[in-house]
PDB file of C-alpha atoms in Angstrom:
ATOM      1  CA  TRP J   1      -4.846   8.725 -13.146  1.00  0.00           C
ATOM      2  CA  ILE J   2      -2.643   6.277 -11.597  1.00  0.00           C
ATOM      3  CA  LYS J   3      -4.905   3.096 -12.283  1.00  0.00           C
ATOM      4  CA  ALA J   4      -5.255   4.061 -16.173  1.00  0.00           C
ATOM      5  CA  CYS J   5      -1.758   4.822 -16.354  1.00  0.00           C
ATOM      6  CA  LYS J   6      -0.732   1.534 -14.566  1.00  0.00           C
ATOM      7  CA  THR J   7      -3.175  -0.424 -17.511  1.00  0.00           C
ATOM      8  CA  GLY J   8      -1.651   2.110 -20.445  1.00  0.00           C
ATOM      9  CA  GLN J   9      -4.852   4.337 -20.615  1.00  0.00           C
ATOM     10  CA  GLY J  10      -3.318   7.400 -18.716  1.00  0.00           C
ATOM     11  CA  ILE J  11      -2.575  10.445 -21.038  1.00  0.00           C
ATOM     12  CA  ASP J  12       1.037  10.703 -19.002  1.00  0.00           C
ATOM     13  CA  ARG J  13       2.256   7.262 -20.593  1.00  0.00           C
ATOM     14  CA  HIS J  14       0.904   8.396 -24.044  1.00  0.00           C
ATOM     15  CA  LEU J  15       2.634  11.896 -23.342  1.00  0.00           C
ATOM     16  CA  THR J  16       5.857  10.345 -22.066  1.00  0.00           C
ATOM     17  CA  GLY J  17       5.631   7.908 -25.285  1.00  0.00           C
ATOM     18  CA  LEU J  18       5.637  10.848 -27.591  1.00  0.00           C
ATOM     19  CA  ALA J  19       8.256  12.889 -25.700  1.00  0.00           C
ATOM     20  CA  LEU J  20      10.446   9.402 -25.972  1.00  0.00           C
ATOM     21  CA  MET J  21       9.931   9.075 -29.767  1.00  0.00           C
ATOM     22  CA  ALA J  22      10.644  12.691 -30.585  1.00  0.00           C
ATOM     23  CA  THR J  23      14.025  12.402 -28.571  1.00  0.00           C
ATOM     24  CA  ALA J  24      14.877   9.424 -30.104  1.00  0.00           C
ATOM     25  CA  ARG J  25      14.283  11.157 -33.575  1.00  0.00           C
ATOM     26  CA  ASP J  26      16.601  14.306 -32.658  1.00  0.00           C
ATOM     27  CA  ARG J  27      12.785  16.271 -33.276  1.00  0.00           C
ATOM     28  CA  ARG J  28      11.705  19.043 -30.883  1.00  0.00           C
ATOM     29  CA  LEU J  29       8.690  18.936 -29.057  1.00  0.00           C
ATOM     30  CA  PRO J  30       7.331  22.157 -27.907  1.00  0.00           C
ATOM     31  CA  MET J  31       4.824  20.508 -25.466  1.00  0.00           C
ATOM     32  CA  VAL J  32       8.068  19.294 -23.168  1.00  0.00           C
ATOM     33  CA  GLU J  33       9.416  22.603 -23.014  1.00  0.00           C
ATOM     34  CA  ASP J  34       6.407  24.242 -21.516  1.00  0.00           C
ATOM     35  CA  ALA J  35       5.819  24.852 -17.572  1.00  0.00           C
ATOM     36  CA  GLY J  36       2.717  22.842 -17.470  1.00  0.00           C
ATOM     37  CA  TRP J  37       4.718  19.809 -18.745  1.00  0.00           C
ATOM     38  CA  SER J  38       7.033  19.894 -15.654  1.00  0.00           C
ATOM     39  CA  ARG J  39       3.866  20.331 -13.408  1.00  0.00           C
ATOM     40  CA  LEU J  40       2.276  17.198 -15.021  1.00  0.00           C
ATOM     41  CA  LYS J  41       5.254  15.432 -14.495  1.00  0.00           C
ATOM     42  CA  THR J  42       5.851  16.210 -10.836  1.00  0.00           C
ATOM     43  CA  ASP J  43       4.073  14.123  -7.955  1.00  0.00           C
ATOM     44  CA  PHE J  44       4.812  16.098  -4.823  1.00  0.00           C
ATOM     45  CA  LEU J  45       2.938  14.007  -2.527  1.00  0.00           C
ATOM     46  CA  SER J  46       3.054  10.355  -3.179  1.00  0.00           C
ATOM     47  CA  THR J  47       0.379   7.993  -1.273  1.00  0.00           C
ATOM     48  CA  SER J  48       0.582   3.958  -1.089  1.00  0.00           C
ATOM     49  CA  SER J  49      -0.853   1.236   0.657  1.00  0.00           C
ATOM     50  CA  ILE J  50      -0.553  -2.487  -0.040  1.00  0.00           C
ATOM     51  CA  GLY J  51      -2.728  -3.657   2.641  1.00  0.00           C
ATOM     52  CA  ASP J  52      -2.580  -4.412   6.593  1.00  0.00           C
ATOM     53  CA  GLN J  53       0.034  -5.943   8.840  1.00  0.00           C
ATOM     54  CA  GLU J  54      -0.670  -9.538   7.305  1.00  0.00           C
ATOM     55  CA  GLN J  55       0.591  -8.799   4.307  1.00  0.00           C
ATOM     56  CA  ILE J  56       3.317  -6.362   5.011  1.00  0.00           C
ATOM     57  CA  VAL J  57       4.853  -5.093   8.438  1.00  0.00           C
ATOM     58  CA  GLY J  58       5.863  -1.422   7.979  1.00  0.00           C
ATOM     59  CA  MET J  59       7.059  -0.406   4.672  1.00  0.00           C
ATOM     60  CA  ALA J  60       8.770   3.133   3.183  1.00  0.00           C
ATOM     61  CA  PHE J  61       9.388   4.367  -0.459  1.00  0.00           C
ATOM     62  CA  ALA J  62      11.108   7.746  -1.371  1.00  0.00           C
ATOM     63  CA  PRO J  63       9.443  10.572  -2.537  1.00  0.00           C
ATOM     64  CA  THR J  64       8.957  10.669  -6.403  1.00  0.00           C
ATOM     65  CA  SER J  65      10.310  14.246  -7.029  1.00  0.00           C
ATOM     66  CA  PRO J  66      12.451  16.625  -5.246  1.00  0.00           C
ATOM     67  CA  GLY J  67      11.141  18.108  -2.420  1.00  0.00           C
ATOM     68  CA  GLY J  68       8.126  15.969  -2.449  1.00  0.00           C
ATOM     69  CA  ILE J  69       6.801  13.762   0.304  1.00  0.00           C
ATOM     70  CA  SER J  70       5.698  10.387   0.405  1.00  0.00           C
ATOM     71  CA  ILE J  71       3.195   8.588   2.783  1.00  0.00           C
ATOM     72  CA  ASN J  72       2.847   5.204   3.238  1.00  0.00           C
ATOM     73  CA  TYR J  73      -0.466   4.272   5.356  1.00  0.00           C
ATOM     74  CA  THR J  74      -0.953   0.817   6.860  1.00  0.00           C
ATOM     75  CA  PRO J  75      -4.772  -0.113   8.595  1.00  0.00           C
ATOM     76  CA  LEU J  76      -4.083  -1.269  11.858  1.00  0.00           C
ATOM     77  CA  HIS J  77      -6.911  -2.503  14.202  1.00  0.00           C
ATOM     78  CA  GLU J  78      -8.241   0.509  15.654  1.00  0.00           C
ATOM     79  CA  HIS J  79      -6.045   2.992  13.738  1.00  0.00           C
ATOM     80  CA  TYR J  80      -3.657   3.703  10.836  1.00  0.00           C
ATOM     81  CA  GLU J  81      -0.075   3.759  10.933  1.00  0.00           C
ATOM     82  CA  PHE J  82       1.452   6.484   8.932  1.00  0.00           C
ATOM     83  CA  LEU J  83       5.078   6.580   7.584  1.00  0.00           C
ATOM     84  CA  VAL J  84       6.369   9.672   5.801  1.00  0.00           C
ATOM     85  CA  SER J  85       9.597  10.194   3.915  1.00  0.00           C
ATOM     86  CA  SER J  86      11.060  13.140   2.700  1.00  0.00           C
ATOM     87  CA  HIS J  87      14.579  14.544   1.832  1.00  0.00           C
ATOM     88  CA  ARG J  88      16.357  15.581   5.486  1.00  0.00           C
ATOM     89  CA  THR J  89      16.619  19.034   4.271  1.00  0.00           C
ATOM     90  CA  GLN J  90      12.780  19.210   4.699  1.00  0.00           C
ATOM     91  CA  THR J  91      13.121  19.002   8.907  1.00  0.00           C
ATOM     92  CA  SER J  92      10.973  21.988   9.914  1.00  0.00           C
ATOM     93  CA  ASP J  93       8.308  21.473   6.828  1.00  0.00           C
ATOM     94  CA  ILE J  94       7.907  17.761   7.518  1.00  0.00           C
ATOM     95  CA  GLU J  95       7.138  18.466  11.072  1.00  0.00           C
ATOM     96  CA  THR J  96       4.549  20.734  10.324  1.00  0.00           C
ATOM     97  CA  PHE J  97       3.026  18.125   7.705  1.00  0.00           C
ATOM     98  CA  ILE J  98       3.286  15.418  10.288  1.00  0.00           C
ATOM     99  CA  ALA J  99       1.281  17.213  12.922  1.00  0.00           C
ATOM    100  CA  LYS J 100      -1.336  18.454  10.536  1.00  0.00           C
ATOM    101  CA  LEU J 101      -1.233  14.668   8.837  1.00  0.00           C
ATOM    102  CA  GLY J 102      -2.636  13.455  12.290  1.00  0.00           C
ATOM    103  CA  GLU J 103      -5.061  16.338  12.787  1.00  0.00           C
ATOM    104  CA  GLY J 104      -6.671  15.483   9.280  1.00  0.00           C
ATOM    105  CA  ALA J 105      -6.477  11.941  10.064  1.00  0.00           C
ATOM    106  CA  GLU J 106      -8.620  12.446  13.065  1.00  0.00           C
ATOM    107  CA  ALA J 107     -11.011  14.849  11.001  1.00  0.00           C
ATOM    108  CA  LEU J 108     -11.281  12.160   8.734  1.00  0.00           C
ATOM    109  CA  ALA J 109     -12.290   9.353  10.984  1.00  0.00           C
ATOM    110  CA  ALA J 110     -14.556  11.468  12.867  1.00  0.00           C
ATOM    111  CA  LEU J 111     -16.395  12.078   9.379  1.00  0.00           C
ATOM    112  CA  LEU J 112     -16.741   8.580   8.525  1.00  0.00           C
ATOM    113  CA  ALA J 113     -17.807   7.715  11.652  1.00  0.00           C
ATOM    114  CA  THR J 114     -20.914  10.161  11.399  1.00  0.00           C
ATOM    115  CA  GLN J 115     -21.483   8.651   8.139  1.00  0.00           C
ATOM    116  CA  ARG J 116     -21.647   5.269   9.119  1.00  0.00           C
ATOM    117  CA  GLN J 117     -24.287   6.614  11.856  1.00  0.00           C
ATOM    118  CA  CYS J 118     -26.266   8.241   9.510  1.00  0.00           C
ATOM    119  CA  GLY J 119     -26.045   5.250   7.147  1.00  0.00           C
ATOM    120  CA  ASP J 120     -27.222   2.914   9.751  1.00  0.00           C
ATOM    121  CA  GLN J 121     -30.208   5.119  10.831  1.00  0.00           C
ATOM    122  CA  ALA J 122     -31.311   5.076   7.353  1.00  0.00           C
ATOM    123  CA  VAL J 123     -30.940   1.351   7.044  1.00  0.00           C
ATOM    124  CA  SER J 124     -33.028   0.580  10.711  1.00  0.00           C
TER     125      SER J 124
END
């Protein structure tokens, strides 16, 4: 969706355009009053990576919605660096999230290592 929206092909950009046109013409647009509209427009978890440390050393960005979490991930030589941002009122929830993020990253690394081994065996 993000790539499509950035190139003008995503539904979000088109729906937002319709909503802006309706507002400019003082017209009611029932779809923006629907609960699904607010869910569509809310990005609770935002992630980003702009490359390894040769490009940028340390980058953070604010969450894109109230109560949301943003994560920047940077590939280093033997691991990834995660920078997590949230509102200061989310202290207990964010600590739990960060603990689980580490566990999830380790599980993903193990899965990828297994996939690489399987791929190597298929080639040899």
